[in-house]
Amino acid sequence: GALTRQRPKFCRDAHHCNEKRMAAKAAQERGDRIYLSLYLKHHPINSTLGVVLSVKDKGFNVFVPELGMTSMVFLDDHLDRLTYTLLDSTSSRSMDDMKRIRLVPLKATKEEGEIEENNDWSTELIIEVFQKVCVSCVCKPTSPINVRFLLKGPWID
């Protein structure tokens, strides 16, 4: 009867309400991220645990439990400190959960010509899913304002 004829209107109204709810949630999450970015601008986290969730060709996604958030670590942001090589996956599939990256720290030269470590670690580090790493959390220096994770090295328990 009458309810069946009004069903399309109910569906439209429900869809509209869901879109508004999701937009409000996204705005709240973005506001939280901006607030955290501004906090980190004045109070950066120098060293904390990060867990690799996925590996891409030029970086990897890291979850930081201390902040309860995930962000990408871009390896091109670290070229002054390390070199990286994408390793062949162990299977014929090229899924992100099978990718691995080899990181090799660079050495810095002191004035007297001595070699000095330019990183918080001195041997190669293989990045793969569920790898524990040490990251710093700072405010991204360019706009748009956002949280930025920087790799410090392997996580030492």
PDB file of C-alpha atoms in Angstrom, residues 5-127:
ATOM      1  CA  ARG A   5       4.810   3.827  -2.576  1.00  0.00           C
ATOM      2  CA  GLN A   6       6.865   5.907  -0.122  1.00  0.00           C
ATOM      3  CA  ARG A   7       9.793   3.470  -0.008  1.00  0.00           C
ATOM      4  CA  PRO A   8      11.876   5.335  -2.673  1.00  0.00           C
ATOM      5  CA  LYS A   9      11.535   8.552  -0.640  1.00  0.00           C
ATOM      6  CA  PHE A  10      12.592   6.746   2.553  1.00  0.00           C
ATOM      7  CA  CYS A  11      15.621   5.324   0.746  1.00  0.00           C
ATOM      8  CA  ARG A  12      16.595   8.772  -0.577  1.00  0.00           C
ATOM      9  CA  ASP A  13      16.180  10.332   2.864  1.00  0.00           C
ATOM     10  CA  ALA A  14      18.180   7.544   4.548  1.00  0.00           C
ATOM     11  CA  HIS A  15      20.943   7.873   1.935  1.00  0.00           C
ATOM     12  CA  HIS A  16      21.032  11.655   2.460  1.00  0.00           C
ATOM     13  CA  CYS A  17      21.262  11.236   6.260  1.00  0.00           C
ATOM     14  CA  ASN A  18      24.078   8.684   5.906  1.00  0.00           C
ATOM     15  CA  GLU A  19      26.044  11.021   3.618  1.00  0.00           C
ATOM     16  CA  LYS A  20      25.699  13.888   6.116  1.00  0.00           C
ATOM     17  CA  ARG A  21      26.757  11.615   9.008  1.00  0.00           C
ATOM     18  CA  MET A  22      29.832  10.380   7.120  1.00  0.00           C
ATOM     19  CA  ALA A  23      30.787  13.938   6.107  1.00  0.00           C
ATOM     20  CA  ALA A  24      30.525  15.089   9.734  1.00  0.00           C
ATOM     21  CA  LYS A  25      32.667  12.150  10.883  1.00  0.00           C
ATOM     22  CA  ALA A  26      35.323  12.924   8.239  1.00  0.00           C
ATOM     23  CA  ALA A  27      35.360  16.594   9.283  1.00  0.00           C
ATOM     24  CA  GLN A  28      35.791  15.587  12.942  1.00  0.00           C
ATOM     25  CA  GLU A  29      38.688  13.241  12.091  1.00  0.00           C
ATOM     26  CA  ARG A  30      40.384  15.922   9.965  1.00  0.00           C
ATOM     27  CA  GLY A  31      39.979  18.432  12.798  1.00  0.00           C
ATOM     28  CA  ASP A  32      41.556  15.963  15.239  1.00  0.00           C
ATOM     29  CA  ARG A  33      44.478  15.433  12.846  1.00  0.00           C
ATOM     30  CA  ILE A  34      45.030  19.193  12.445  1.00  0.00           C
ATOM     31  CA  TYR A  35      44.959  19.690  16.208  1.00  0.00           C
ATOM     32  CA  LEU A  36      47.477  16.840  16.670  1.00  0.00           C
ATOM     33  CA  SER A  37      49.691  18.337  13.937  1.00  0.00           C
ATOM     34  CA  LEU A  38      49.767  21.688  15.709  1.00  0.00           C
ATOM     35  CA  TYR A  39      50.536  19.974  19.006  1.00  0.00           C
ATOM     36  CA  LEU A  40      53.410  18.028  17.396  1.00  0.00           C
ATOM     37  CA  LYS A  41      54.763  21.241  15.883  1.00  0.00           C
ATOM     38  CA  HIS A  42      55.594  22.428  19.415  1.00  0.00           C
ATOM     39  CA  HIS A  43      56.025  19.020  21.100  1.00  0.00           C
ATOM     40  CA  PRO A  44      57.428  16.514  18.570  1.00  0.00           C
ATOM     41  CA  ILE A  45      57.719  12.866  19.566  1.00  0.00           C
ATOM     42  CA  ASN A  46      61.368  12.006  19.012  1.00  0.00           C
ATOM     43  CA  SER A  47      61.125   8.229  19.254  1.00  0.00           C
ATOM     44  CA  THR A  48      58.168   5.830  19.405  1.00  0.00           C
ATOM     45  CA  LEU A  49      57.083   2.389  18.219  1.00  0.00           C
ATOM     46  CA  GLY A  50      55.628   2.028  14.737  1.00  0.00           C
ATOM     47  CA  VAL A  51      54.320  -1.155  13.088  1.00  0.00           C
ATOM     48  CA  VAL A  52      54.497  -1.520   9.300  1.00  0.00           C
ATOM     49  CA  LEU A  53      51.047  -2.301   7.885  1.00  0.00           C
ATOM     50  CA  SER A  54      51.811  -2.254   4.158  1.00  0.00           C
ATOM     51  CA  VAL A  55      54.801  -1.761   1.874  1.00  0.00           C
ATOM     52  CA  LYS A  56      54.679   0.265  -1.335  1.00  0.00           C
ATOM     53  CA  ASP A  57      57.368   0.960  -3.940  1.00  0.00           C
ATOM     54  CA  LYS A  58      58.476   4.290  -2.412  1.00  0.00           C
ATOM     55  CA  GLY A  59      57.464   3.919   1.214  1.00  0.00           C
ATOM     56  CA  PHE A  60      55.364   2.104   3.759  1.00  0.00           C
ATOM     57  CA  ASN A  61      52.322   2.657   5.981  1.00  0.00           C
ATOM     58  CA  VAL A  62      53.069   2.704   9.698  1.00  0.00           C
ATOM     59  CA  PHE A  63      50.646   2.424  12.608  1.00  0.00           C
ATOM     60  CA  VAL A  64      51.797   4.287  15.733  1.00  0.00           C
ATOM     61  CA  PRO A  65      49.975   2.845  18.782  1.00  0.00           C
ATOM     62  CA  GLU A  66      50.891   5.844  20.972  1.00  0.00           C
ATOM     63  CA  LEU A  67      48.835   8.102  18.685  1.00  0.00           C
ATOM     64  CA  GLY A  68      46.373   5.502  17.426  1.00  0.00           C
ATOM     65  CA  MET A  69      46.952   6.575  13.846  1.00  0.00           C
ATOM     66  CA  THR A  70      48.417   5.388  10.573  1.00  0.00           C
ATOM     67  CA  SER A  71      50.480   7.413   8.110  1.00  0.00           C
ATOM     68  CA  MET A  72      52.832   6.847   5.205  1.00  0.00           C
ATOM     69  CA  VAL A  73      56.621   7.022   5.616  1.00  0.00           C
ATOM     70  CA  PHE A  74      58.015   8.246   2.291  1.00  0.00           C
ATOM     71  CA  LEU A  75      61.543   6.975   1.669  1.00  0.00           C
ATOM     72  CA  ASP A  76      62.398   9.900  -0.619  1.00  0.00           C
ATOM     73  CA  ASP A  77      62.206  12.072   2.534  1.00  0.00           C
ATOM     74  CA  HIS A  78      65.149  10.067   3.933  1.00  0.00           C
ATOM     75  CA  LEU A  79      67.596  10.038   1.005  1.00  0.00           C
ATOM     76  CA  ASP A  80      70.082  12.145   2.996  1.00  0.00           C
ATOM     77  CA  ARG A  81      70.250   9.315   5.556  1.00  0.00           C
ATOM     78  CA  LEU A  82      69.751   6.064   3.647  1.00  0.00           C
ATOM     79  CA  THR A  83      69.427   4.264   0.347  1.00  0.00           C
ATOM     80  CA  TYR A  84      66.661   1.794  -0.397  1.00  0.00           C
ATOM     81  CA  THR A  85      66.030  -1.111  -2.729  1.00  0.00           C
ATOM     82  CA  LEU A  86      62.701  -2.817  -3.416  1.00  0.00           C
ATOM     83  CA  LEU A  87      63.258  -6.549  -2.969  1.00  0.00           C
ATOM     84  CA  ASP A  88      61.564  -9.182  -5.106  1.00  0.00           C
ATOM     85  CA  SER A  89      58.570 -10.701  -3.367  1.00  0.00           C
ATOM     86  CA  THR A  90      58.872 -14.272  -2.168  1.00  0.00           C
ATOM     87  CA  SER A  91      55.970 -15.319  -4.375  1.00  0.00           C
ATOM     88  CA  SER A  92      54.933 -14.591  -7.934  1.00  0.00           C
ATOM     89  CA  ARG A  93      52.212 -12.254  -6.637  1.00  0.00           C
ATOM     90  CA  SER A  94      53.178  -8.602  -6.283  1.00  0.00           C
ATOM     91  CA  MET A  95      50.751  -7.823  -3.479  1.00  0.00           C
ATOM     92  CA  ASP A  96      51.660  -5.085  -0.997  1.00  0.00           C
ATOM     93  CA  ASP A  97      51.749  -7.594   1.870  1.00  0.00           C
ATOM     94  CA  MET A  98      54.504  -9.503   0.038  1.00  0.00           C
ATOM     95  CA  LYS A  99      56.726  -6.507  -0.809  1.00  0.00           C
ATOM     96  CA  ARG A 100      59.910  -5.859   1.121  1.00  0.00           C
ATOM     97  CA  ILE A 101      62.366  -2.966   1.076  1.00  0.00           C
ATOM     98  CA  ARG A 102      66.050  -3.068   2.027  1.00  0.00           C
ATOM     99  CA  LEU A 103      67.252   0.099   3.768  1.00  0.00           C
ATOM    100  CA  VAL A 104      70.967   0.797   4.063  1.00  0.00           C
ATOM    101  CA  PRO A 105      72.086   3.749   6.211  1.00  0.00           C
ATOM    102  CA  LEU A 106      74.546   6.234   4.761  1.00  0.00           C
ATOM    103  CA  LYS A 107      77.739   7.268   6.536  1.00  0.00           C
ATOM    104  CA  ALA A 108      78.525  10.906   7.256  1.00  0.00           C
ATOM    105  CA  THR A 109      82.065  12.261   7.025  1.00  0.00           C
ATOM    106  CA  LYS A 110      83.545  14.247   9.885  1.00  0.00           C
ATOM    107  CA  GLU A 111      85.888  17.174   9.262  1.00  0.00           C
ATOM    108  CA  GLU A 112      88.966  15.081  10.055  1.00  0.00           C
ATOM    109  CA  GLY A 113      87.899  12.484   7.487  1.00  0.00           C
ATOM    110  CA  GLU A 114      86.595   9.983  10.050  1.00  0.00           C
ATOM    111  CA  ILE A 115      83.418   8.066   9.374  1.00  0.00           C
ATOM    112  CA  GLU A 116      80.485   8.819  11.635  1.00  0.00           C
ATOM    113  CA  GLU A 117      77.089   7.145  11.772  1.00  0.00           C
ATOM    114  CA  ASN A 118      74.391   9.319  10.191  1.00  0.00           C
ATOM    115  CA  ASN A 119      71.512   7.234  11.557  1.00  0.00           C
ATOM    116  CA  ASP A 120      70.205   5.643  14.706  1.00  0.00           C
ATOM    117  CA  TRP A 121      71.283   2.259  13.314  1.00  0.00           C
ATOM    118  CA  SER A 122      74.308   0.999  11.419  1.00  0.00           C
ATOM    119  CA  THR A 123      73.293  -2.199   9.601  1.00  0.00           C
ATOM    120  CA  GLU A 124      70.750  -2.805   6.859  1.00  0.00           C
ATOM    121  CA  LEU A 125      67.082  -2.959   7.780  1.00  0.00           C
ATOM    122  CA  ILE A 126      64.481  -5.009   5.891  1.00  0.00           C
ATOM    123  CA  ILE A 127      61.029  -3.407   5.907  1.00  0.00           C
TER     124      ILE A 127
END
